[in-house]
Coordinates of C-alpha atoms in Angstrom, one line a residue:
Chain A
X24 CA -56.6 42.6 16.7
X25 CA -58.5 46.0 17.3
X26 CA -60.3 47.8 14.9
X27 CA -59.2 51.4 14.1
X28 CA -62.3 52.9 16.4
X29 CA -61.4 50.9 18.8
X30 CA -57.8 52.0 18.8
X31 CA -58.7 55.1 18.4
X32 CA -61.0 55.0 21.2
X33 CA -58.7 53.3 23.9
X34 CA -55.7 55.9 22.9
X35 CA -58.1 58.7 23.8
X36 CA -59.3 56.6 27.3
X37 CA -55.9 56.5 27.9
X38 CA -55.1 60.1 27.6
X39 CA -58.1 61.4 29.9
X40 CA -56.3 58.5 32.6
X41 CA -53.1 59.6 32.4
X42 CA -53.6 63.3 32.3
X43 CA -55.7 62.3 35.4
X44 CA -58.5 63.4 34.6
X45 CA -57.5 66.2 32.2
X46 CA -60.3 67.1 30.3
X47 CA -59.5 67.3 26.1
X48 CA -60.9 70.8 25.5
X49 CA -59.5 73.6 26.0
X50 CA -61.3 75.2 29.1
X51 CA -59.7 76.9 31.9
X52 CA -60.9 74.2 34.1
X53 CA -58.9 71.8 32.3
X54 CA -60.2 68.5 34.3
X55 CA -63.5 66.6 33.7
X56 CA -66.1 67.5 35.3
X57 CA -67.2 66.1 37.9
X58 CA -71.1 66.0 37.3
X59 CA -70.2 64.2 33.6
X60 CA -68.2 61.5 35.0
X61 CA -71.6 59.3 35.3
X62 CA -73.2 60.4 31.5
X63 CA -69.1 59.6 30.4
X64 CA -68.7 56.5 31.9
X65 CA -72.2 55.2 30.3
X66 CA -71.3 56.5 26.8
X67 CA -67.8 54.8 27.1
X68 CA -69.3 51.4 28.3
X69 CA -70.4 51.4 24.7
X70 CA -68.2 49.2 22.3
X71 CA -68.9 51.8 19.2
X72 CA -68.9 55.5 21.3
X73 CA -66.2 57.6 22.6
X74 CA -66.7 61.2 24.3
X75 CA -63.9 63.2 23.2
X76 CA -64.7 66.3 25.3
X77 CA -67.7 67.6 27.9
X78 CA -68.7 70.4 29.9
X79 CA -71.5 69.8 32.3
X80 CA -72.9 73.7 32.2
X81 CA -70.7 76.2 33.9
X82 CA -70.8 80.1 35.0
X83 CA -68.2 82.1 33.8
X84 CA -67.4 86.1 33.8
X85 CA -65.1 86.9 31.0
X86 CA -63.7 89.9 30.1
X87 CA -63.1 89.6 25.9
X88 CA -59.8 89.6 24.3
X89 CA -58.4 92.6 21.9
X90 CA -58.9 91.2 19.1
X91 CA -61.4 89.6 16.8
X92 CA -63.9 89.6 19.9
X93 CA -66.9 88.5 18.8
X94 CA -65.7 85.3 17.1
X95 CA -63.0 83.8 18.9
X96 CA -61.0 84.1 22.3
X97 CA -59.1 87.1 20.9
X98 CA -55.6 88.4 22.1
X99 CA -55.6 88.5 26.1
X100 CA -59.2 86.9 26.9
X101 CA -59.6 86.2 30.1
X102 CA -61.5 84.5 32.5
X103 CA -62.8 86.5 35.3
X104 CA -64.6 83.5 37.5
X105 CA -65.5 80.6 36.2
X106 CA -67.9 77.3 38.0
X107 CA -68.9 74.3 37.0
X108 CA -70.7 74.0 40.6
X109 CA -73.4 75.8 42.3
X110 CA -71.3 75.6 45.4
X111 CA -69.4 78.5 45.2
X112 CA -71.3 80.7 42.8
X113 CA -73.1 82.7 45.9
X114 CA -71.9 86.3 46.4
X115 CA -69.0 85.3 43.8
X116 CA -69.1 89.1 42.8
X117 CA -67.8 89.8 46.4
X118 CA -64.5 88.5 45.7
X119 CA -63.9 90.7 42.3
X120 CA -62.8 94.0 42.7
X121 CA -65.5 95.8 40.5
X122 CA -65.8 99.4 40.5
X123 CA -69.3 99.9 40.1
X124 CA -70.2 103.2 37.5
X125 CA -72.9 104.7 36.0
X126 CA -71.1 105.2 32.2
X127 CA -70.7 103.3 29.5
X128 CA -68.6 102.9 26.5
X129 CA -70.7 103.9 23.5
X130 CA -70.3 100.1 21.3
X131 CA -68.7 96.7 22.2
X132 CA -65.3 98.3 20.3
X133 CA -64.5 101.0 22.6
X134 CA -63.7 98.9 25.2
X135 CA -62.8 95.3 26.3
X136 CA -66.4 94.0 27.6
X137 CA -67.1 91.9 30.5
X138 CA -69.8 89.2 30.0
X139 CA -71.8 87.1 32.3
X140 CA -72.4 83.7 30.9
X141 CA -74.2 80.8 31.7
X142 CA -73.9 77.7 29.5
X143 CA -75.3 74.2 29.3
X144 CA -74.3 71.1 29.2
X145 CA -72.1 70.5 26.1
X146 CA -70.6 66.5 25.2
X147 CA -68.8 65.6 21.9
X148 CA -69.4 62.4 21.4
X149 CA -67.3 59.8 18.7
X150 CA -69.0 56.9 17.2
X151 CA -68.3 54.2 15.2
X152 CA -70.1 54.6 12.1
X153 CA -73.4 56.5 10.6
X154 CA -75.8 54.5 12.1
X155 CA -74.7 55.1 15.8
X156 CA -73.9 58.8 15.4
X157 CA -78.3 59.0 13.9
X158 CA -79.3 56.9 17.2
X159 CA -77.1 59.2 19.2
X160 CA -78.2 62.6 17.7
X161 CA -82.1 61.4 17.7
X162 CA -82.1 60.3 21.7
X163 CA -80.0 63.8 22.5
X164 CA -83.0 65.6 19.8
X165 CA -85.8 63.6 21.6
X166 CA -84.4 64.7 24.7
X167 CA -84.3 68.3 24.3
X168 CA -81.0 68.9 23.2
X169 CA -82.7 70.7 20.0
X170 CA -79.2 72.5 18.8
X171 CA -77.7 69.1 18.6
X172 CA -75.9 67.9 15.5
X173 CA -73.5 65.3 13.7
X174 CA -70.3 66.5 12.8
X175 CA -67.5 64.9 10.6
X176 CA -66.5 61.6 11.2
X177 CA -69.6 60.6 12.8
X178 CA -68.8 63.5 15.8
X179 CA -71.6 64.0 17.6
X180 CA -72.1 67.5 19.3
X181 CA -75.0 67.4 21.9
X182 CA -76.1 70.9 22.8
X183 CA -79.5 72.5 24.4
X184 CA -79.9 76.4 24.3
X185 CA -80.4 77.2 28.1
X186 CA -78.7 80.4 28.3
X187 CA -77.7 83.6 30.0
X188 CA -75.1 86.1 28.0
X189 CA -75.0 89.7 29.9
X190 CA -73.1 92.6 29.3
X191 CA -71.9 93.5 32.8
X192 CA -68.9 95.6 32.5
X193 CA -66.0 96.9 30.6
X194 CA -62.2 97.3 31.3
X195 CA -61.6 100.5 32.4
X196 CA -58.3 102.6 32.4
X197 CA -55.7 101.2 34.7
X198 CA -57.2 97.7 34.5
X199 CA -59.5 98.0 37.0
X200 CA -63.0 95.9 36.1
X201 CA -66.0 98.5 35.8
X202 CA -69.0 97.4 36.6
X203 CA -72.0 99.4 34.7
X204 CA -74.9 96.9 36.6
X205 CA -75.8 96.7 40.0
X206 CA -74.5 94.0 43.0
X207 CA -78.0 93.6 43.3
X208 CA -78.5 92.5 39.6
X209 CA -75.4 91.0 39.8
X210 CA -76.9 88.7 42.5
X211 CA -80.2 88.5 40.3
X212 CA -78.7 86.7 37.4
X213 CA -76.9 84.8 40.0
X214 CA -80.4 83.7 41.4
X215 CA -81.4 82.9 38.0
X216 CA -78.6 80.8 36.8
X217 CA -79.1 78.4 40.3
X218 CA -82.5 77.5 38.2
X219 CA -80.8 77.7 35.4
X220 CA -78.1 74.9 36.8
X221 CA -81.2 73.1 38.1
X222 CA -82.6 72.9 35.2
X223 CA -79.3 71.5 33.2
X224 CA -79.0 69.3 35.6
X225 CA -82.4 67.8 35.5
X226 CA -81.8 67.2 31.8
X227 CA -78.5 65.6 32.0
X228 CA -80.5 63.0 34.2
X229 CA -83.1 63.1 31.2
X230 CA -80.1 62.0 28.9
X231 CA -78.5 59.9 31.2
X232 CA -81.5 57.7 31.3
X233 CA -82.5 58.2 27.6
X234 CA -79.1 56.7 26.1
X235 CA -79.4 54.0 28.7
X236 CA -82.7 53.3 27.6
X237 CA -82.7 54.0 23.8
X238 CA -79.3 52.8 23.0
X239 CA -77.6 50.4 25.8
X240 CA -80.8 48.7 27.1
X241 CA -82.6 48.6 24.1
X242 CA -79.6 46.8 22.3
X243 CA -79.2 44.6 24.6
X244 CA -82.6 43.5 24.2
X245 CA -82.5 43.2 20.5
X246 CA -79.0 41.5 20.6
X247 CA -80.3 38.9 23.0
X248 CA -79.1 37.5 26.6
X249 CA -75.9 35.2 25.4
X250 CA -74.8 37.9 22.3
X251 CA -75.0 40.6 25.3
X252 CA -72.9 39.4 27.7
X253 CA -69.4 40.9 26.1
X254 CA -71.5 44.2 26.1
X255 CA -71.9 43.9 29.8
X256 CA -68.1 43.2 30.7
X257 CA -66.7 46.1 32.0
X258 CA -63.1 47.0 30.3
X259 CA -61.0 45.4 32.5
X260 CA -62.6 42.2 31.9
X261 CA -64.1 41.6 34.5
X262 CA -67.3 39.2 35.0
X263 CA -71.1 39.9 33.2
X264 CA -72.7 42.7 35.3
X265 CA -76.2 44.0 35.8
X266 CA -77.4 47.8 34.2
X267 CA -78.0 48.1 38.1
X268 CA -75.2 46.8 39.1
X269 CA -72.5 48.8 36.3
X270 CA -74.7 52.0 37.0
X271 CA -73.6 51.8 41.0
X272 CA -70.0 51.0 40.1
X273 CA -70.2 53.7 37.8
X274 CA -71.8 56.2 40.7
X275 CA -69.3 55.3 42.6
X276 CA -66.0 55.3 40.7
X277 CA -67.2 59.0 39.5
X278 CA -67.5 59.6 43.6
X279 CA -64.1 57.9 44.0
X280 CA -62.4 60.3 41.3
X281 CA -64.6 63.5 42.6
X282 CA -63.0 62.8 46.5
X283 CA -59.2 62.8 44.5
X284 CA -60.4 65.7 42.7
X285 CA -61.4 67.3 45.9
X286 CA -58.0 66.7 47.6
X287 CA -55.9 67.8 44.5
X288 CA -58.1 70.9 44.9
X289 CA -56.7 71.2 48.2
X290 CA -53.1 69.9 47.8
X291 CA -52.3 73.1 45.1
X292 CA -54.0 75.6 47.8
Chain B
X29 CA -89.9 62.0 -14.1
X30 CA -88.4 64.0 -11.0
X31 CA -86.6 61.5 -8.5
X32 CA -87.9 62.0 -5.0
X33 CA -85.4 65.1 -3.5
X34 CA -86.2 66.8 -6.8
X35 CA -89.9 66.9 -5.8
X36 CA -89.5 67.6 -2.0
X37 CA -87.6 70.7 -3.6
X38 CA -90.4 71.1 -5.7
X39 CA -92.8 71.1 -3.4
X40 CA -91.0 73.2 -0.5
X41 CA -90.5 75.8 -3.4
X42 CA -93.7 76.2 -4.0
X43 CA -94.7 76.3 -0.6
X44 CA -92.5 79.6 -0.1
X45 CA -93.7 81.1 -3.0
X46 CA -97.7 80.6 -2.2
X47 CA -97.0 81.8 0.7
X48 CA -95.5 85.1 -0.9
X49 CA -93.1 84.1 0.5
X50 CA -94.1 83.2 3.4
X51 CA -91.6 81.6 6.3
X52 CA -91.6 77.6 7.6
X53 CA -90.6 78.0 10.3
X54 CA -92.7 79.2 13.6
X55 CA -91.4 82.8 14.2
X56 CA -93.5 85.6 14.9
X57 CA -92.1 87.3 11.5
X58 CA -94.5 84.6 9.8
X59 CA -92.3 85.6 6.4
X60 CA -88.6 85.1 4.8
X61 CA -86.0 88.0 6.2
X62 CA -85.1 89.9 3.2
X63 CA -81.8 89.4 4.9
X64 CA -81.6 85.5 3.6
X65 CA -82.9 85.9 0.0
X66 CA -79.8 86.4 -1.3
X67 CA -78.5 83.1 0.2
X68 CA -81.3 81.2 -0.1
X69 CA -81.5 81.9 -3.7
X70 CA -77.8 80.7 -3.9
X71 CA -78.1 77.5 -2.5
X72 CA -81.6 76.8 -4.7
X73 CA -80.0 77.2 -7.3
X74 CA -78.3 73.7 -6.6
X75 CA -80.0 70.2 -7.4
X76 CA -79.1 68.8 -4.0
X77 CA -80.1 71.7 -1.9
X78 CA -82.8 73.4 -0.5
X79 CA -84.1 75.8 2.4
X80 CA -86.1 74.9 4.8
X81 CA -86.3 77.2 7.1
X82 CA -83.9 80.7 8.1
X83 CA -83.5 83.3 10.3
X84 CA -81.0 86.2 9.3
X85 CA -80.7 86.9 13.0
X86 CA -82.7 88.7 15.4
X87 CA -83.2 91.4 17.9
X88 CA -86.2 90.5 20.5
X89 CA -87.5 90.9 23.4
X90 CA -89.4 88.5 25.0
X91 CA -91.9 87.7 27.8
X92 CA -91.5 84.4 29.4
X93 CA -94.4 82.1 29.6
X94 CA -96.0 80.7 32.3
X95 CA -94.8 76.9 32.1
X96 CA -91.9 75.0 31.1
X97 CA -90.3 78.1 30.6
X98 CA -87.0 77.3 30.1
X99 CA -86.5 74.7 27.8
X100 CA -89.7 75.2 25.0
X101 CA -92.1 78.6 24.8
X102 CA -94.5 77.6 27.6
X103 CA -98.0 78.9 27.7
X104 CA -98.5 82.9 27.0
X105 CA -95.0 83.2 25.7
X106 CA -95.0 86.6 24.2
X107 CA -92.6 88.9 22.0
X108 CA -92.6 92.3 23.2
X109 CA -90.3 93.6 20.3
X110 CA -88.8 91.7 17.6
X111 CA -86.5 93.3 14.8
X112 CA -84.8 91.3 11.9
X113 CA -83.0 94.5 10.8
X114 CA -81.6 97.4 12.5
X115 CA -83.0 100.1 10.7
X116 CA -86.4 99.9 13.9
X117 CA -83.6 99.2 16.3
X118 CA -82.6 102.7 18.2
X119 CA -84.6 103.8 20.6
X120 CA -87.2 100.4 20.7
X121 CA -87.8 100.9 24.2
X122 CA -89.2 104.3 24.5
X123 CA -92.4 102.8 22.5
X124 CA -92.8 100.2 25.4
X125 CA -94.8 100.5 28.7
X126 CA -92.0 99.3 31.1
X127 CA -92.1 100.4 34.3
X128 CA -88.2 101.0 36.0
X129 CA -87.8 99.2 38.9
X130 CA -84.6 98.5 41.9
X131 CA -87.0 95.1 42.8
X132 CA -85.9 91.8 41.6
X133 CA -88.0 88.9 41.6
X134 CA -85.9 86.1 44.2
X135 CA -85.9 83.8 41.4
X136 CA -86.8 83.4 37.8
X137 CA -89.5 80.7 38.7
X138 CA -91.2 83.5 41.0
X139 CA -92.3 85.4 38.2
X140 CA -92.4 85.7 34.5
X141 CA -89.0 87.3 32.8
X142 CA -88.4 89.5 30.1
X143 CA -85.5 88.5 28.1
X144 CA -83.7 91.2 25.8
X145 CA -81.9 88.6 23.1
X146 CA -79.5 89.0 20.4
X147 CA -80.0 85.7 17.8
X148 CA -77.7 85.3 14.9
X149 CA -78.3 83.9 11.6
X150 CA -79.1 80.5 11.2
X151 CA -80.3 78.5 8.1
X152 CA -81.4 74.9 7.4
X153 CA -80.7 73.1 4.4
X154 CA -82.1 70.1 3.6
X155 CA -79.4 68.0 1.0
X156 CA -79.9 65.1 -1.6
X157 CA -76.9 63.0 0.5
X158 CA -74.5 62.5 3.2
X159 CA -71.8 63.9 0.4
X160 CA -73.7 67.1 0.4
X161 CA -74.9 67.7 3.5
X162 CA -70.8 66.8 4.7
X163 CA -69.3 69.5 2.2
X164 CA -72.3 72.0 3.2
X165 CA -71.5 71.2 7.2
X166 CA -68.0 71.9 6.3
X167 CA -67.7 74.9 4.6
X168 CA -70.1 76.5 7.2
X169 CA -67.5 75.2 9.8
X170 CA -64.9 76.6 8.0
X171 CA -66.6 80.0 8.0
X172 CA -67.0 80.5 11.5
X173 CA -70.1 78.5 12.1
X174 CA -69.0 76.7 14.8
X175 CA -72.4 75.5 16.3
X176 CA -73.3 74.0 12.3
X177 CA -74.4 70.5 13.0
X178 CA -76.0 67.6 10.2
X179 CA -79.7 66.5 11.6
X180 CA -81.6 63.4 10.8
X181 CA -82.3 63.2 6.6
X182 CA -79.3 65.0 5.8
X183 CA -80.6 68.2 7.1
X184 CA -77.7 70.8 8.0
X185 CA -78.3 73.7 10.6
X186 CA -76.2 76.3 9.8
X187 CA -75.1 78.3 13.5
X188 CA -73.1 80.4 15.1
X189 CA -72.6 81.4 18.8
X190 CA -73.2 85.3 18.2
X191 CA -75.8 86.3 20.9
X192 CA -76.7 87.9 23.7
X193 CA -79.4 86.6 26.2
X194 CA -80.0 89.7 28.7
X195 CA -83.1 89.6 31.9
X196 CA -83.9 92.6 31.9
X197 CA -87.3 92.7 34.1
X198 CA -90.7 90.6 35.1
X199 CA -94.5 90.6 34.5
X200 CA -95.6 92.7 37.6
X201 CA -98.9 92.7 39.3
X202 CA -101.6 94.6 36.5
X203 CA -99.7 93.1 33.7
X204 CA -97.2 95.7 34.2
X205 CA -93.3 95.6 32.2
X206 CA -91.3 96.1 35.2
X207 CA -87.6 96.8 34.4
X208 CA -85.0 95.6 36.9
X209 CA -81.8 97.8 34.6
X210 CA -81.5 101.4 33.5
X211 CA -83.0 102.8 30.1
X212 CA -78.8 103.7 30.0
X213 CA -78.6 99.8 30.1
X214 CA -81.0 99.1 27.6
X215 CA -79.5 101.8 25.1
X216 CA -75.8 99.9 25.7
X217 CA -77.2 96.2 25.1
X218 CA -78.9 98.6 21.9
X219 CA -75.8 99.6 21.0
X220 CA -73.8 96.3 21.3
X221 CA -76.6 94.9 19.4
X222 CA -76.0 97.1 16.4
X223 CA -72.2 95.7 16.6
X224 CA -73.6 92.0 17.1
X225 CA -75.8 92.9 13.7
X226 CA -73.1 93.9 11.7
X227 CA -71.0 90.8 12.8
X228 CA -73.6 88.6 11.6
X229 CA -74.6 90.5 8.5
X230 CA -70.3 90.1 7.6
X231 CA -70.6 86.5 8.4
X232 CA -73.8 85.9 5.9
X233 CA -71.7 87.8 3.5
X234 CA -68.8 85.3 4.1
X235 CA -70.7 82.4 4.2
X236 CA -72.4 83.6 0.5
X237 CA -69.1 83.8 -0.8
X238 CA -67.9 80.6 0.8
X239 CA -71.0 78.3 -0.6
X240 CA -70.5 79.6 -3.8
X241 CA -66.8 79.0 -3.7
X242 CA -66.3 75.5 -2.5
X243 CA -69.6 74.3 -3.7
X244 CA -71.5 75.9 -6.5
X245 CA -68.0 77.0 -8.3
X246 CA -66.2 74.2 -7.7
X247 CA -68.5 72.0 -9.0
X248 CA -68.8 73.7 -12.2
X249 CA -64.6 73.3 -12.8
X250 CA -64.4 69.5 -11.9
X251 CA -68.0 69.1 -14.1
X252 CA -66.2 70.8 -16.7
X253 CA -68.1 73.4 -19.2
X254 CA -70.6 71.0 -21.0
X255 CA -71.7 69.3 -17.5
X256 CA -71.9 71.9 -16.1
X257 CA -74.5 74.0 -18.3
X258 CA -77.6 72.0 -16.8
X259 CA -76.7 73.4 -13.4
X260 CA -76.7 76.9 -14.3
X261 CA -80.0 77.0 -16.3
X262 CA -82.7 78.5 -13.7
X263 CA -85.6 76.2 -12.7
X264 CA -87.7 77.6 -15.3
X265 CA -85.2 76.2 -17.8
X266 CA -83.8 79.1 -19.1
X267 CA -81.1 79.2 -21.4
X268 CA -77.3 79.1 -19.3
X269 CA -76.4 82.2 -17.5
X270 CA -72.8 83.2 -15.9
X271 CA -72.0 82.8 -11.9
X272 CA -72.4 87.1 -12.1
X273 CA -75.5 86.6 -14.3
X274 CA -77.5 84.7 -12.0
X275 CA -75.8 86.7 -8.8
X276 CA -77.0 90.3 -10.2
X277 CA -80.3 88.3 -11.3
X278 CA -81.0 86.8 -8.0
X279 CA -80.5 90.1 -6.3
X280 CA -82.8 91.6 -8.4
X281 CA -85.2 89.5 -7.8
X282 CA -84.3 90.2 -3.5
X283 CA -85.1 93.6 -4.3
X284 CA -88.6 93.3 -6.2
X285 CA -89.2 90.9 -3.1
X286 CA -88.1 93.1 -0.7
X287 CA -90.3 95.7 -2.4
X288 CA -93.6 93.6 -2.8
X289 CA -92.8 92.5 1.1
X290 CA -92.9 96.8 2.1
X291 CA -95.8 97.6 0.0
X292 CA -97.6 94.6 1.5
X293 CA -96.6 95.9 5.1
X294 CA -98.1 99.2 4.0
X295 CA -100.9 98.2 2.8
X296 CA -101.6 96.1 6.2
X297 CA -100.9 99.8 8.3

């Protein structure tokens, strides 16, 4: 018989497989992303964690709904570009059709704005009980994920405060997308969020390896060679593996899934 | 004899009010925004709380420093401007040096940037227990405070994603403020800051409300009259006092603070 965090846990396993890889939140993206599927598979290999959502850092360009704007989506929010990938953020401004002005509305509430954003790596993280949401929340703290915390039900949230949020625009009469900054600003804070990407990435490494290390290793260790074993069998099963060995599967199931990814991509083009 | 919260409380108290009244935490402000005192005062007034550190929410501007620069304040970090209140808001850059600029540094590791931010309120609380620090976490949640997260020791961060996070130029050779967008641009993000100010200061008046509510009000109905007077005697052990006796006392007491704080400022002119 499974215990109810177990349950729990494989229900939600099962919905990220079936939706294939639909991702739980409620981006625009609506998959997992591809750059998490290492940090996700790790967390999961753990008998008392679940990630219930992620987003490995992403640019977007939004222009904010009608209503309400500050605090939520609003009415009619709307994603100009969005990336989760440094691949095609070059020159993304070419493909908008900005109209590029000199005015500007005179507050926020005279017109729908348009916002550049760059945000970090976000994961939501489920555990057991108390005592694995404080080991969680102190390796993601230790880490540098300073605006991390524990929600209810021992939710962990795991958040760092690289950021970019720029006013770029407004939504002009006739729908058309004014642009009140310059391409070549435009292709600044483009520059800056590559390092800023560079940067995220470089720390989801950091946590990668410090909740391998601080939680799966170090367990292991304390629990002892035999007691460790069932923590070392992957979920299907399957035979005692190796951290090296369960890190490469890992590695390369995310590969597997980012190559049907890639050709879904394709197939709705 | 005072259990051990009790004399944290104590201590962390008395801490503020040497320091007349003087800030924990490491902002260049160095004391309390007169902003909080209301709110702070609110959730002193409960056994199982107390502040640790706030922030009512900020206007600055910042220059980057020379290491490490995105993730922690690096070496030579500098504030250029900083504003907790929007009464020195209009008009703040016509009193600074900058220099306007069409260059752009190729990336933001090439040179040093200067960062016009927006930071919204955000409090810690350190609690007695995980029951408090869980109905404090939630009622913030409930109010909007979507980034609210429990820490290590039942301490609750208190957060919201109101911000704005602008580049708006570089150190230049000479130690010059070179500005990469127009003085129009800086009077917009201005503008929109204003807006972003009034947001948050709407939000702290919510979140007042809110705390007092679901956790100091509430309390007192399920304590029940007789309970209940110990919690509404001040710390000096006044007699009891009603929930708009101590509200109109603790803002009087914001003002003679808020008073002291001007004449002190004056006096340092």
């Amino acid at each position: 018989m499974q215990d109810s965090f177990a349950q729990k846990k494989q229900s939600i396993l099962k919905e990220i497989s079936i939706n294939g890889p639909e991702n739980l939140d409620a981006s625009p993206k609506g998959t997992i992303d591809e750059h998490c599927i290492p940090i996700i598979n790790l967390i999961n290999s753990h008998r008392d964690m679940v990630t219930t959502s992620s987003c490995s850092g992403r640019v977007s360009v939004y222009l904010e709904g009608t209503q309400n704007k500050l605090v939520s989506k609003g009415n009619e929010g709307k994603w100009i570009f969005v990336t989760h990938d440094t691949s095609n953020l070059e020159n993304w401004y070419k493909s908008i059709d900005f109209q590029y002005v000199h005015e500007y509305p005179t507050s926020s509430y005279d017109a729908r704005s348009i916002l550049y954003k760059f945000e970090a790596l976000i994961l939501h993280v489920k555990c057991r009980d108390q005592a694995t949401a404080n080991k969680l929340y102190s390796v993601a703290m230790n880490c540098g994920f300073r605006e991390s915390g524990i929600g209810s039900n021992y939710n962990v949230a795991i958040r760092t405060s690289i950021k970019l949020d720029v006013p770029v625009g407004y939504l002009g009469d006739g729908d058309i997308y004014r642009c009140f900054v310059t391409e070549d600003y435009l292709k600044y804070i483009t520059n800056v969020s590559f390092d800023r990407f560079r940067e995220n990435f470089k720390k989801l490494d950091q946590l990668y390896l410090a909740i391998e290390k601080g939680i799966i290793n170090s367990e292991k260790k304390s629990l002892g060679d035999e007691a460790d074993d069932s923590n070392h069998k992957s979920e299907k099963g399957k035979e005692w593996e190796s951290i090296e060995e369960r890190r490469a599967r890992m590695k390369q199931e995310g590969l597997k899934r980012k190559e049907e990814l890639r050709k879904a991509k394709e197939a709705t083009l």
